[in-house]
Amino acid sequence: MLFKAAERQWKEEFAGKETDIRKVDCNIYKGILYQLEIRQVFLDTSLSLKKLSALLETNQTYLSNVVNKYFGCNLKELVNTYRVEYAKELLCSRRCALTELPCSCGFASKSAFYSAFSRIVGVSPLSYQTQERRRHHLQAVN
């Protein structure tokens, strides 16, 4: 089901564009989505281009090219985006203490976590958590 949805999204996203789209690109794209969204490999603090290319049974250069071409960023940025989205879920659900968040989301250090979170979301994790609590409180009151 996920792969059919990914293929549909692939066709909608890239069909009308002037890009050299190959079936093997689509398979790598679907593999990346599977590894990130289903297997949640982004939680592995040691995830690397080498490790992901081994999981997808492709070479590092080709994987890097597919990520750059179709996701519009490099692998580190893509993985950090998944990690930050996961952190936002944990912050909203209160399933994880703020001090445990970096490791729980796959970041190797607190500084890498805070830097990526602030760059991607635009505020610190604590500010985000406070804003979300206020928003949920206001929704509950109304």
Short mmCIF file of C-alpha atoms in Angstrom, two decimals, residues 55-128:
data_model
loop_
_atom_site.label_atom_id
_atom_site.label_comp_id
_atom_site.label_asym_id
_atom_site.label_seq_id
_atom_site.Cartn_x
_atom_site.Cartn_y
_atom_site.Cartn_z
CA LEU A 55 20.27 -1.40 3.37
CA LEU A 56 19.03 -0.36 -0.07
CA GLU A 57 21.62 -2.45 -1.90
CA THR A 58 22.86 0.46 -3.98
CA ASN A 59 26.06 2.48 -4.07
CA GLN A 60 26.61 5.61 -2.02
CA THR A 61 27.01 7.95 -4.97
CA TYR A 62 23.79 6.81 -6.60
CA LEU A 63 21.85 7.04 -3.32
CA SER A 64 23.22 10.52 -2.71
CA ASN A 65 22.21 11.62 -6.22
CA VAL A 66 18.64 10.29 -5.78
CA VAL A 67 18.27 12.03 -2.41
CA ASN A 68 19.61 15.32 -3.79
CA LYS A 69 17.55 15.16 -6.98
CA TYR A 70 14.18 14.07 -5.60
CA PHE A 71 14.16 15.23 -1.99
CA GLY A 72 15.93 18.51 -2.70
CA CYS A 73 18.48 18.17 0.09
CA ASN A 74 21.35 15.98 1.19
CA LEU A 75 20.92 12.81 3.26
CA LYS A 76 21.92 14.47 6.53
CA GLU A 77 19.27 17.17 6.07
CA LEU A 78 16.63 14.59 5.12
CA VAL A 79 17.39 12.38 8.12
CA ASN A 80 17.47 15.36 10.49
CA THR A 81 14.07 16.47 9.18
CA TYR A 82 12.62 13.06 10.08
CA ARG A 83 14.31 13.21 13.48
CA VAL A 84 12.92 16.67 14.20
CA GLU A 85 9.40 15.67 13.12
CA TYR A 86 9.63 12.70 15.47
CA ALA A 87 10.87 15.01 18.25
CA LYS A 88 7.86 17.28 17.67
CA GLU A 89 5.54 14.27 18.08
CA LEU A 90 7.26 13.28 21.32
CA LEU A 91 7.14 16.85 22.64
CA CYS A 92 3.42 17.12 21.94
CA SER A 93 2.59 13.75 23.44
CA ARG A 94 4.85 14.28 26.48
CA ARG A 95 6.19 10.75 26.01
CA CYS A 96 9.77 11.86 26.49
CA ALA A 97 11.60 14.28 28.79
CA LEU A 98 13.31 17.15 27.01
CA THR A 99 16.69 15.98 28.32
CA GLU A 100 16.20 12.52 26.76
CA LEU A 101 14.88 13.82 23.45
CA PRO A 102 18.13 14.08 21.44
CA CYS A 103 19.09 10.44 21.95
CA SER A 104 15.48 9.22 21.60
CA CYS A 105 15.27 10.89 18.18
CA GLY A 106 18.54 9.61 16.78
CA PHE A 107 20.80 12.60 17.36
CA ALA A 108 24.33 11.83 18.49
CA SER A 109 24.55 14.96 20.67
CA LYS A 110 22.38 17.58 22.34
CA SER A 111 24.02 20.37 20.37
CA ALA A 112 23.27 18.67 17.04
CA PHE A 113 19.66 18.20 18.14
CA TYR A 114 19.13 21.79 19.29
CA SER A 115 20.82 23.18 16.20
CA ALA A 116 18.78 21.05 13.77
CA PHE A 117 15.51 21.61 15.64
CA SER A 118 15.93 25.39 15.76
CA ARG A 119 16.97 25.55 12.08
CA ILE A 120 14.07 23.38 10.86
CA VAL A 121 11.26 24.56 13.17
CA GLY A 122 12.41 28.13 13.77
CA VAL A 123 12.23 27.94 17.58
CA SER A 124 13.91 25.96 20.33
CA PRO A 125 12.40 22.63 21.45
CA LEU A 126 11.27 24.17 24.75
CA SER A 127 9.60 27.11 22.97
CA TYR A 128 7.89 24.71 20.58
#
